[in-house]
Amino acid sequence: MPESFETLSVPITLRNEHRLIFTRDVFAPENFALAKVLTPREPGEQVRALVFWDRGLEAAFPGFGPRISAWFAARGETVRLAAAPIVLDGGERAKNDFAQLERVWQSIEQAGLCRHSYVVVVGGGALLDLVGFAAATAHRGIPLIRLPSTSLSQGDGGVGVKNGVNFFGKKNWLGSFGVPHAVINDLSLLHGLPVRERRVGLVEAVKVALIRDAAFFEFIAARVQPLSVFALEPFEAVIRESARQHMEHIATSGDPFERGSARPLDFGHWAAHKLEQLSDFALCHGEAVAVGMAVDLLYAKASGLLTVATTDRILGVMQQLGLTIYTPFLDLRGPDGRRRVLEGLEEFREHLGGRLSIPMIRAPGDRLEVHEMDLARVDAVIDELRAAYG
């Protein structure tokens, strides 16, 4: 029997250029890095931009807001601010506050931005996510330029293609994918950070090394002592290589917008996302990922995937870097007596949109996907983690 419908299929191919620029003192009068990417969409146009920046930068860099204004004022012939730079609270809690998202939308609307304008955001990963989602949904997408200001965002989240805010009590439930117009890593910002915020950048560097590149892990392991005190040369080298590894994976994995279930860059994240919620975000993302990786490393050992010696060595490197690999939030239990963190497995599966896929390793650089997790074994490795490192 002939089919009763007709299908027309026309391929649409979009070319995206994912650009990462390394510089120092991006808002110094003589620095043209940002000017080179604030390009007009039509010949002769004057570029209009709206800048959002993280309030936390003011403590480390007094007068940061006026420096932004002065940089734009010096380039008024070609680019101008659509409104004064807007300071926002950063941190994961900002992504739980829908009023903050509405404020960004309102600022974009009041400034009269269009798709020939630019949104520039300077801040940690949470603020990049928030403002990026607002830019992606205003006018169906205003070009976004990210200036990550933390070690975690410079080495990982800020160089990605995801935006999002938390909703229904779930991390990044509202979000979008989109390649930013450009990412600018101002390395000078790294050295004004509090110790806690510098350290978490090392977490994602260890993560990407473990799942992608044994040589990068050995590079980190050989420099544990200077990295633990954030010595300039090795610290910057690790953040730069972490950024490169994350970008390369996104560009070459064949799934930049995560339509499949495999999520290699989310090693340690099923537990981390839940731990952030359980701690009411007292644990920042990087701290939660360190704990999540420790859980999955011990699970891999208990499953016969990792040797005892390799597991102990990796956990030892993490500890020597100053990373905390156990938290009491792992032991919070629900009314049924079950550990609350185990809820993270089902939430992670839902977030993936398909079958459960948990990244594991057999050795640094040797990754595989696990599609089932033995809950009793997870319970046992958390007990082991608490006994050894609690």
mmCIF file of C-alpha atoms in Angstrom:
data_model
loop_
_atom_site.group_PDB
_atom_site.id
_atom_site.type_symbol
_atom_site.label_atom_id
_atom_site.label_comp_id
_atom_site.label_asym_id
_atom_site.label_seq_id
_atom_site.Cartn_x
_atom_site.Cartn_y
_atom_site.Cartn_z
ATOM 1 C CA MET A 1 0.000 0.000 0.000
ATOM 2 C CA PRO A 2 1.497 3.374 -0.999
ATOM 3 C CA GLU A 3 2.451 5.795 1.767
ATOM 4 C CA SER A 4 -0.092 8.548 2.422
ATOM 5 C CA PHE A 5 2.432 11.285 3.148
ATOM 6 C CA GLU A 6 5.314 13.053 1.468
ATOM 7 C CA THR A 7 8.540 14.078 3.176
ATOM 8 C CA LEU A 8 10.747 16.971 2.117
ATOM 9 C CA SER A 9 14.224 16.998 3.638
ATOM 10 C CA VAL A 10 16.705 19.836 3.159
ATOM 11 C CA PRO A 11 19.972 19.813 5.133
ATOM 12 C CA ILE A 12 20.906 22.992 7.002
ATOM 13 C CA THR A 13 24.585 23.369 7.769
ATOM 14 C CA LEU A 14 25.774 26.136 10.056
ATOM 15 C CA ARG A 15 29.422 27.011 10.458
ATOM 16 C CA ASN A 16 30.385 28.128 13.956
ATOM 17 C CA GLU A 17 33.780 29.477 14.905
ATOM 18 C CA HIS A 18 34.595 28.908 18.568
ATOM 19 C CA ARG A 19 37.214 31.543 19.451
ATOM 20 C CA LEU A 20 39.248 31.768 22.638
ATOM 21 C CA ILE A 21 41.625 34.676 23.187
ATOM 22 C CA PHE A 22 44.204 34.823 25.988
ATOM 23 C CA THR A 23 45.276 38.238 27.205
ATOM 24 C CA ARG A 24 46.096 40.274 30.317
ATOM 25 C CA ASP A 25 44.378 43.394 31.651
ATOM 26 C CA VAL A 26 41.653 43.342 29.037
ATOM 27 C CA PHE A 27 40.330 46.784 30.067
ATOM 28 C CA ALA A 28 43.739 48.475 30.039
ATOM 29 C CA PRO A 29 43.657 51.469 27.648
ATOM 30 C CA GLU A 30 46.244 49.915 25.319
ATOM 31 C CA ASN A 31 44.571 46.468 25.125
ATOM 32 C CA PHE A 32 42.669 45.867 21.861
ATOM 33 C CA ALA A 33 41.634 42.225 22.411
ATOM 34 C CA LEU A 34 37.978 43.044 23.061
ATOM 35 C CA ALA A 35 37.910 45.690 20.312
ATOM 36 C CA LYS A 36 38.941 43.079 17.736
ATOM 37 C CA VAL A 37 35.839 40.976 18.411
ATOM 38 C CA LEU A 38 33.329 43.833 18.804
ATOM 39 C CA THR A 39 32.927 43.932 15.048
ATOM 40 C CA PRO A 40 30.069 45.638 13.142
ATOM 41 C CA ARG A 41 27.529 43.393 11.444
ATOM 42 C CA GLU A 42 27.046 45.871 8.574
ATOM 43 C CA PRO A 43 29.675 48.187 7.027
ATOM 44 C CA GLY A 44 29.820 51.568 8.719
ATOM 45 C CA GLU A 45 27.776 50.544 11.766
ATOM 46 C CA GLN A 46 28.797 51.764 15.177
ATOM 47 C CA VAL A 47 28.853 48.761 17.495
ATOM 48 C CA ARG A 48 26.661 48.942 20.591
ATOM 49 C CA ALA A 49 27.386 46.749 23.598
ATOM 50 C CA LEU A 50 25.902 46.172 27.026
ATOM 51 C CA VAL A 51 28.258 44.926 29.754
ATOM 52 C CA PHE A 52 27.260 42.895 32.804
ATOM 53 C CA TRP A 53 29.909 42.246 35.427
ATOM 54 C CA ASP A 54 30.249 40.251 38.628
ATOM 55 C CA ARG A 55 30.036 42.228 41.866
ATOM 56 C CA GLY A 56 32.726 40.020 43.389
ATOM 57 C CA LEU A 57 35.323 41.586 41.095
ATOM 58 C CA GLU A 58 35.123 44.902 42.931
ATOM 59 C CA ALA A 59 36.754 43.490 46.072
ATOM 60 C CA ALA A 60 39.710 42.069 44.156
ATOM 61 C CA PHE A 61 39.973 44.908 41.637
ATOM 62 C CA PRO A 62 38.677 48.208 43.101
ATOM 63 C CA GLY A 63 37.268 50.540 40.463
ATOM 64 C CA PHE A 64 36.573 47.695 38.040
ATOM 65 C CA GLY A 65 33.282 49.199 36.778
ATOM 66 C CA PRO A 66 34.761 52.632 35.951
ATOM 67 C CA ARG A 67 37.637 50.907 34.122
ATOM 68 C CA ILE A 68 35.107 49.236 31.821
ATOM 69 C CA SER A 69 33.425 52.591 31.103
ATOM 70 C CA ALA A 70 36.763 54.301 30.476
ATOM 71 C CA TRP A 71 37.840 51.596 28.015
ATOM 72 C CA PHE A 72 34.677 52.054 25.953
ATOM 73 C CA ALA A 73 34.827 55.855 26.174
ATOM 74 C CA ALA A 74 38.285 55.778 24.590
ATOM 75 C CA ARG A 75 36.845 53.921 21.577
ATOM 76 C CA GLY A 76 33.675 55.930 21.068
ATOM 77 C CA GLU A 77 34.103 56.298 17.310
ATOM 78 C CA THR A 78 33.721 52.591 16.629
ATOM 79 C CA VAL A 79 32.043 51.076 19.678
ATOM 80 C CA ARG A 80 29.948 52.487 22.492
ATOM 81 C CA LEU A 81 28.123 51.345 25.586
ATOM 82 C CA ALA A 82 24.359 51.110 25.181
ATOM 83 C CA ALA A 83 24.055 51.826 28.925
ATOM 84 C CA ALA A 84 26.346 52.029 31.918
ATOM 85 C CA PRO A 85 27.940 48.683 32.911
ATOM 86 C CA ILE A 86 25.533 46.701 35.089
ATOM 87 C CA VAL A 87 26.830 44.950 38.194
ATOM 88 C CA LEU A 88 25.145 41.706 39.287
ATOM 89 C CA ASP A 89 25.599 39.220 42.083
ATOM 90 C CA GLY A 90 27.432 36.105 40.947
ATOM 91 C CA GLY A 91 27.556 32.632 42.430
ATOM 92 C CA GLU A 92 25.230 29.683 41.930
ATOM 93 C CA ARG A 93 22.464 31.261 44.008
ATOM 94 C CA ALA A 94 22.034 33.889 41.284
ATOM 95 C CA LYS A 95 20.920 31.079 38.957
ATOM 96 C CA ASN A 96 18.115 30.197 41.392
ATOM 97 C CA ASP A 97 16.684 33.724 41.346
ATOM 98 C CA PHE A 98 14.353 34.203 38.381
ATOM 99 C CA ALA A 99 14.114 37.918 39.216
ATOM 100 C CA GLN A 100 17.808 38.202 38.372
ATOM 101 C CA LEU A 101 17.141 36.730 34.920
ATOM 102 C CA GLU A 102 14.239 39.121 34.410
ATOM 103 C CA ARG A 103 16.494 42.026 35.397
ATOM 104 C CA VAL A 104 18.964 41.091 32.659
ATOM 105 C CA TRP A 105 16.161 40.829 30.091
ATOM 106 C CA GLN A 106 14.804 44.195 31.222
ATOM 107 C CA SER A 107 18.247 45.795 30.931
ATOM 108 C CA ILE A 108 18.629 44.438 27.390
ATOM 109 C CA GLU A 109 15.190 45.756 26.438
ATOM 110 C CA GLN A 110 15.728 49.187 27.984
ATOM 111 C CA ALA A 111 19.086 49.538 26.250
ATOM 112 C CA GLY A 112 17.416 48.806 22.924
ATOM 113 C CA LEU A 113 19.791 46.031 21.957
ATOM 114 C CA CYS A 114 19.232 44.126 18.734
ATOM 115 C CA ARG A 115 20.928 41.215 17.004
ATOM 116 C CA HIS A 116 23.585 43.591 15.656
ATOM 117 C CA SER A 117 24.511 44.520 19.233
ATOM 118 C CA TYR A 118 26.613 42.580 21.730
ATOM 119 C CA VAL A 119 26.142 41.392 25.277
ATOM 120 C CA VAL A 120 29.440 41.247 27.156
ATOM 121 C CA VAL A 121 29.574 39.413 30.477
ATOM 122 C CA VAL A 122 32.498 39.427 32.908
ATOM 123 C CA GLY A 123 32.277 37.010 35.808
ATOM 124 C CA GLY A 124 32.305 33.487 37.157
ATOM 125 C CA GLY A 125 30.606 30.541 35.544
ATOM 126 C CA ALA A 126 27.228 31.065 37.186
ATOM 127 C CA LEU A 127 26.944 34.654 35.944
ATOM 128 C CA LEU A 128 28.118 33.613 32.471
ATOM 129 C CA ASP A 129 25.356 30.977 32.435
ATOM 130 C CA LEU A 130 22.684 33.423 33.590
ATOM 131 C CA VAL A 131 23.535 36.323 31.288
ATOM 132 C CA GLY A 132 24.253 33.925 28.426
ATOM 133 C CA PHE A 133 20.770 32.433 28.696
ATOM 134 C CA ALA A 134 19.218 35.905 28.773
ATOM 135 C CA ALA A 135 21.191 36.915 25.664
ATOM 136 C CA ALA A 136 20.296 33.677 23.864
ATOM 137 C CA THR A 137 16.574 34.224 24.412
ATOM 138 C CA ALA A 138 16.356 37.999 23.847
ATOM 139 C CA HIS A 139 15.455 38.655 20.200
ATOM 140 C CA ARG A 140 16.108 34.908 19.665
ATOM 141 C CA GLY A 141 19.785 35.490 20.253
ATOM 142 C CA ILE A 142 22.066 38.491 20.760
ATOM 143 C CA PRO A 143 25.774 37.793 20.157
ATOM 144 C CA LEU A 144 27.540 37.023 23.420
ATOM 145 C CA ILE A 145 31.145 37.726 24.430
ATOM 146 C CA ARG A 146 32.281 35.973 27.594
ATOM 147 C CA LEU A 147 35.097 37.166 29.835
ATOM 148 C CA PRO A 148 35.402 34.408 32.460
ATOM 149 C CA SER A 149 36.863 35.772 35.694
ATOM 150 C CA THR A 150 37.454 32.614 37.753
ATOM 151 C CA SER A 151 39.855 29.727 37.299
ATOM 152 C CA LEU A 152 36.924 27.309 36.968
ATOM 153 C CA SER A 153 35.209 29.322 34.254
ATOM 154 C CA GLN A 154 38.435 30.095 32.367
ATOM 155 C CA GLY A 155 39.392 26.431 32.282
ATOM 156 C CA ASP A 156 35.951 24.870 31.771
ATOM 157 C CA GLY A 157 32.459 26.403 31.876
ATOM 158 C CA GLY A 158 33.297 29.740 30.310
ATOM 159 C CA VAL A 159 34.725 28.124 27.196
ATOM 160 C CA GLY A 160 31.711 25.856 26.670
ATOM 161 C CA VAL A 161 28.593 26.303 24.534
ATOM 162 C CA LYS A 162 25.971 26.010 27.277
ATOM 163 C CA ASN A 163 23.885 28.613 29.099
ATOM 164 C CA GLY A 164 21.316 28.012 31.791
ATOM 165 C CA VAL A 165 19.560 28.781 35.039
ATOM 166 C CA ASN A 166 18.248 26.482 37.735
ATOM 167 C CA PHE A 167 14.509 25.804 37.889
ATOM 168 C CA PHE A 168 12.201 23.342 39.666
ATOM 169 C CA GLY A 169 15.089 22.892 42.105
ATOM 170 C CA LYS A 170 17.170 21.301 39.321
ATOM 171 C CA LYS A 171 20.479 22.538 37.988
ATOM 172 C CA ASN A 172 20.323 24.145 34.533
ATOM 173 C CA TRP A 173 16.772 22.938 33.884
ATOM 174 C CA LEU A 174 16.230 26.049 31.746
ATOM 175 C CA GLY A 175 18.980 26.589 29.227
ATOM 176 C CA SER A 176 20.234 26.842 25.690
ATOM 177 C CA PHE A 177 23.142 25.823 23.523
ATOM 178 C CA GLY A 178 25.005 28.358 21.447
ATOM 179 C CA VAL A 179 28.569 29.092 20.449
ATOM 180 C CA PRO A 180 29.588 32.451 21.937
ATOM 181 C CA HIS A 181 30.825 35.136 19.560
ATOM 182 C CA ALA A 182 34.126 34.993 21.450
ATOM 183 C CA VAL A 183 35.624 34.023 24.792
ATOM 184 C CA ILE A 184 38.405 36.162 26.272
ATOM 185 C CA ASN A 185 40.459 34.726 29.120
ATOM 186 C CA ASP A 186 42.111 37.591 31.003
ATOM 187 C CA LEU A 187 44.813 35.715 32.901
ATOM 188 C CA SER A 188 45.472 38.673 35.206
ATOM 189 C CA LEU A 189 42.068 38.086 36.804
ATOM 190 C CA LEU A 190 43.172 34.673 38.081
ATOM 191 C CA HIS A 191 45.664 36.099 40.541
ATOM 192 C CA GLY A 192 43.228 38.390 42.322
ATOM 193 C CA LEU A 193 40.943 35.512 43.263
ATOM 194 C CA PRO A 194 40.508 34.183 46.792
ATOM 195 C CA VAL A 195 42.307 30.879 47.396
ATOM 196 C CA ARG A 196 39.055 28.915 47.268
ATOM 197 C CA GLU A 197 38.209 30.227 43.808
ATOM 198 C CA ARG A 198 41.694 29.600 42.447
ATOM 199 C CA ARG A 199 41.721 26.029 43.724
ATOM 200 C CA VAL A 200 38.489 24.913 42.077
ATOM 201 C CA GLY A 201 39.939 25.569 38.639
ATOM 202 C CA LEU A 202 42.343 22.720 39.315
ATOM 203 C CA VAL A 203 39.388 20.363 39.821
ATOM 204 C CA GLU A 204 38.168 20.606 36.242
ATOM 205 C CA ALA A 205 41.744 20.418 34.959
ATOM 206 C CA VAL A 206 42.222 17.087 36.774
ATOM 207 C CA LYS A 207 38.818 15.943 35.465
ATOM 208 C CA VAL A 208 39.545 16.626 31.805
ATOM 209 C CA ALA A 209 43.024 15.109 32.149
ATOM 210 C CA LEU A 210 41.588 11.906 33.620
ATOM 211 C CA ILE A 211 39.020 11.424 30.879
ATOM 212 C CA ARG A 212 41.077 12.624 27.887
ATOM 213 C CA ASP A 213 44.806 12.878 28.322
ATOM 214 C CA ALA A 214 47.159 10.846 30.514
ATOM 215 C CA ALA A 215 50.078 13.144 29.609
ATOM 216 C CA PHE A 216 48.165 16.152 30.960
ATOM 217 C CA PHE A 217 47.484 14.278 34.192
ATOM 218 C CA GLU A 218 51.204 13.501 34.514
ATOM 219 C CA PHE A 219 51.983 17.189 33.876
ATOM 220 C CA ILE A 220 49.714 18.107 36.808
ATOM 221 C CA ALA A 221 51.057 15.318 39.046
ATOM 222 C CA ALA A 222 54.652 16.405 38.442
ATOM 223 C CA ARG A 223 53.840 19.965 39.574
ATOM 224 C CA VAL A 224 51.601 19.274 42.548
ATOM 225 C CA GLN A 225 53.541 21.385 45.041
ATOM 226 C CA PRO A 226 53.777 24.619 43.002
ATOM 227 C CA LEU A 227 50.195 24.176 41.816
ATOM 228 C CA SER A 228 49.011 23.843 45.416
ATOM 229 C CA VAL A 229 50.294 27.391 46.066
ATOM 230 C CA PHE A 230 49.219 28.675 42.618
ATOM 231 C CA ALA A 231 52.692 29.444 41.307
ATOM 232 C CA LEU A 232 52.086 31.682 38.313
ATOM 233 C CA GLU A 233 53.705 29.730 35.471
ATOM 234 C CA PRO A 234 52.371 26.205 36.163
ATOM 235 C CA PHE A 235 48.987 27.489 37.340
ATOM 236 C CA GLU A 236 48.395 29.495 34.176
ATOM 237 C CA ALA A 237 49.708 26.623 32.041
ATOM 238 C CA VAL A 238 47.208 24.203 33.608
ATOM 239 C CA ILE A 239 44.264 26.595 33.190
ATOM 240 C CA ARG A 240 45.220 27.242 29.548
ATOM 241 C CA GLU A 241 45.552 23.539 28.758
ATOM 242 C CA SER A 242 42.311 22.746 30.569
ATOM 243 C CA ALA A 243 40.542 25.339 28.408
ATOM 244 C CA ARG A 244 42.109 23.920 25.245
ATOM 245 C CA GLN A 245 41.132 20.359 26.163
ATOM 246 C CA HIS A 246 37.521 21.352 26.890
ATOM 247 C CA MET A 247 37.230 23.324 23.637
ATOM 248 C CA GLU A 248 38.792 20.525 21.601
ATOM 249 C CA HIS A 249 36.370 17.984 23.040
ATOM 250 C CA ILE A 250 33.373 20.190 22.271
ATOM 251 C CA ALA A 251 34.583 20.801 18.698
ATOM 252 C CA THR A 252 35.611 17.229 17.856
ATOM 253 C CA SER A 253 33.323 14.945 19.851
ATOM 254 C CA GLY A 254 30.608 15.008 17.203
ATOM 255 C CA ASP A 255 27.988 16.042 19.781
ATOM 256 C CA PRO A 256 28.622 19.667 20.811
ATOM 257 C CA PHE A 257 24.967 20.275 21.729
ATOM 258 C CA GLU A 258 24.679 17.026 23.687
ATOM 259 C CA ARG A 259 21.885 15.304 21.785
ATOM 260 C CA GLY A 260 23.229 11.891 22.753
ATOM 261 C CA SER A 261 23.377 10.385 26.219
ATOM 262 C CA ALA A 262 27.160 10.187 26.608
ATOM 263 C CA ARG A 263 28.572 13.180 28.486
ATOM 264 C CA PRO A 264 32.328 12.619 29.018
ATOM 265 C CA LEU A 265 32.972 16.102 30.391
ATOM 266 C CA ASP A 266 30.519 15.337 33.200
ATOM 267 C CA PHE A 267 32.828 12.876 34.963
ATOM 268 C CA GLY A 268 31.922 13.123 38.668
ATOM 269 C CA HIS A 269 28.939 15.343 37.944
ATOM 270 C CA TRP A 270 25.966 13.096 38.741
ATOM 271 C CA ALA A 271 26.818 13.360 42.443
ATOM 272 C CA ALA A 272 28.172 16.905 42.166
ATOM 273 C CA HIS A 273 24.940 18.423 40.867
ATOM 274 C CA LYS A 274 22.970 16.818 43.690
ATOM 275 C CA LEU A 275 25.527 17.809 46.338
ATOM 276 C CA GLU A 276 25.282 21.438 45.260
ATOM 277 C CA GLN A 277 21.516 21.304 45.839
ATOM 278 C CA LEU A 278 21.790 19.416 49.132
ATOM 279 C CA SER A 279 24.260 21.965 50.473
ATOM 280 C CA ASP A 280 22.016 24.841 49.348
ATOM 281 C CA PHE A 281 25.029 25.770 47.201
ATOM 282 C CA ALA A 282 27.353 26.188 50.176
ATOM 283 C CA LEU A 283 29.484 23.789 48.125
ATOM 284 C CA CYS A 284 30.499 25.516 44.929
ATOM 285 C CA HIS A 285 30.482 23.573 41.671
ATOM 286 C CA GLY A 286 34.185 22.753 41.639
ATOM 287 C CA GLU A 287 34.176 21.542 45.245
ATOM 288 C CA ALA A 288 31.201 19.298 44.530
ATOM 289 C CA VAL A 289 32.879 17.918 41.389
ATOM 290 C CA ALA A 290 35.992 16.980 43.407
ATOM 291 C CA VAL A 291 33.824 14.941 45.767
ATOM 292 C CA GLY A 292 31.838 13.456 42.875
ATOM 293 C CA MET A 293 35.034 12.357 41.145
ATOM 294 C CA ALA A 294 36.257 10.732 44.363
ATOM 295 C CA VAL A 295 33.003 8.764 44.614
ATOM 296 C CA ASP A 296 33.257 7.599 41.007
ATOM 297 C CA LEU A 297 36.956 6.730 41.306
ATOM 298 C CA LEU A 298 36.246 4.507 44.314
ATOM 299 C CA TYR A 299 33.252 3.021 42.487
ATOM 300 C CA ALA A 300 35.485 2.218 39.496
ATOM 301 C CA LYS A 301 37.971 0.546 41.858
ATOM 302 C CA ALA A 302 35.204 -1.457 43.567
ATOM 303 C CA SER A 303 33.922 -2.529 40.124
ATOM 304 C CA GLY A 304 37.341 -3.798 39.049
ATOM 305 C CA LEU A 305 37.870 -1.059 36.467
ATOM 306 C CA LEU A 306 40.648 0.798 38.300
ATOM 307 C CA THR A 307 43.529 -0.751 40.201
ATOM 308 C CA VAL A 308 43.969 0.075 43.869
ATOM 309 C CA ALA A 309 47.354 1.701 43.158
ATOM 310 C CA THR A 310 45.992 3.941 40.385
ATOM 311 C CA THR A 311 42.972 4.981 42.469
ATOM 312 C CA ASP A 312 45.133 5.827 45.475
ATOM 313 C CA ARG A 313 47.562 7.802 43.302
ATOM 314 C CA ILE A 314 44.831 9.915 41.703
ATOM 315 C CA LEU A 315 43.162 10.638 45.037
ATOM 316 C CA GLY A 316 46.582 11.471 46.467
ATOM 317 C CA VAL A 317 47.244 14.026 43.718
ATOM 318 C CA MET A 318 43.841 15.596 44.360
ATOM 319 C CA GLN A 319 44.565 15.857 48.074
ATOM 320 C CA GLN A 320 48.041 17.323 47.506
ATOM 321 C CA LEU A 321 46.435 19.995 45.319
ATOM 322 C CA GLY A 322 44.372 20.944 48.365
ATOM 323 C CA LEU A 323 41.091 19.540 47.064
ATOM 324 C CA THR A 324 38.522 18.301 49.576
ATOM 325 C CA ILE A 325 37.239 14.893 48.456
ATOM 326 C CA TYR A 326 34.656 14.137 51.153
ATOM 327 C CA THR A 327 31.713 16.159 52.429
ATOM 328 C CA PRO A 328 29.115 15.301 55.120
ATOM 329 C CA PHE A 329 26.427 16.196 52.579
ATOM 330 C CA LEU A 330 27.060 12.733 51.100
ATOM 331 C CA ASP A 331 25.507 11.259 54.232
ATOM 332 C CA LEU A 332 22.242 13.221 54.315
ATOM 333 C CA ARG A 333 19.338 10.766 54.297
ATOM 334 C CA GLY A 334 15.678 11.030 53.360
ATOM 335 C CA PRO A 335 12.665 9.829 55.402
ATOM 336 C CA ASP A 336 13.161 6.349 53.933
ATOM 337 C CA GLY A 337 16.715 6.200 55.308
ATOM 338 C CA ARG A 338 18.244 6.310 51.820
ATOM 339 C CA ARG A 339 21.105 8.653 51.021
ATOM 340 C CA ARG A 340 19.734 11.747 49.277
ATOM 341 C CA VAL A 341 22.723 11.962 46.940
ATOM 342 C CA LEU A 342 21.511 8.774 45.197
ATOM 343 C CA GLU A 343 18.588 10.810 43.841
ATOM 344 C CA GLY A 344 21.203 12.445 41.651
ATOM 345 C CA LEU A 345 21.452 9.358 39.457
ATOM 346 C CA GLU A 346 17.830 9.569 38.302
ATOM 347 C CA GLU A 347 18.057 13.356 37.917
ATOM 348 C CA PHE A 348 21.196 12.913 35.834
ATOM 349 C CA ARG A 349 19.485 10.343 33.612
ATOM 350 C CA GLU A 350 16.568 12.733 33.110
ATOM 351 C CA HIS A 351 18.961 15.584 32.343
ATOM 352 C CA LEU A 352 20.653 13.440 29.689
ATOM 353 C CA GLY A 353 17.285 12.742 28.089
ATOM 354 C CA GLY A 354 17.929 9.046 27.582
ATOM 355 C CA ARG A 355 19.640 6.075 29.159
ATOM 356 C CA LEU A 356 21.908 6.577 32.116
ATOM 357 C CA SER A 357 25.493 7.191 30.964
ATOM 358 C CA ILE A 358 28.089 7.709 33.675
ATOM 359 C CA PRO A 359 31.673 8.437 32.586
ATOM 360 C CA MET A 360 34.244 6.211 34.312
ATOM 361 C CA ILE A 361 37.940 5.566 33.728
ATOM 362 C CA ARG A 362 40.175 2.491 33.622
ATOM 363 C CA ALA A 363 43.279 4.693 33.864
ATOM 364 C CA PRO A 364 44.039 8.377 33.213
ATOM 365 C CA GLY A 365 43.048 9.015 29.606
ATOM 366 C CA ASP A 366 41.173 5.701 29.263
ATOM 367 C CA ARG A 367 37.439 6.448 29.537
ATOM 368 C CA LEU A 368 34.327 4.302 29.234
ATOM 369 C CA GLU A 369 30.599 4.745 29.828
ATOM 370 C CA VAL A 370 28.717 2.862 32.543
ATOM 371 C CA HIS A 371 24.954 2.484 32.048
ATOM 372 C CA GLU A 372 23.992 1.002 35.406
ATOM 373 C CA MET A 373 25.075 1.874 38.934
ATOM 374 C CA ASP A 374 24.806 -0.597 41.809
ATOM 375 C CA LEU A 375 23.273 1.505 44.603
ATOM 376 C CA ALA A 376 24.587 -0.768 47.334
ATOM 377 C CA ARG A 377 28.072 -0.384 45.906
ATOM 378 C CA VAL A 378 27.693 3.406 45.777
ATOM 379 C CA ASP A 379 26.644 3.329 49.439
ATOM 380 C CA ALA A 380 29.685 1.227 50.300
ATOM 381 C CA VAL A 381 32.169 3.501 48.523
ATOM 382 C CA ILE A 382 30.719 6.565 50.263
ATOM 383 C CA ASP A 383 31.281 4.775 53.569
ATOM 384 C CA GLU A 384 34.840 4.038 52.443
ATOM 385 C CA LEU A 385 35.384 7.660 51.411
ATOM 386 C CA ARG A 386 34.153 8.943 54.777
ATOM 387 C CA ALA A 387 36.333 6.463 56.705
ATOM 388 C CA ALA A 388 39.472 7.319 54.735
ATOM 389 C CA TYR A 389 39.072 11.037 54.105
ATOM 390 C CA GLY A 390 36.245 12.312 56.336
#
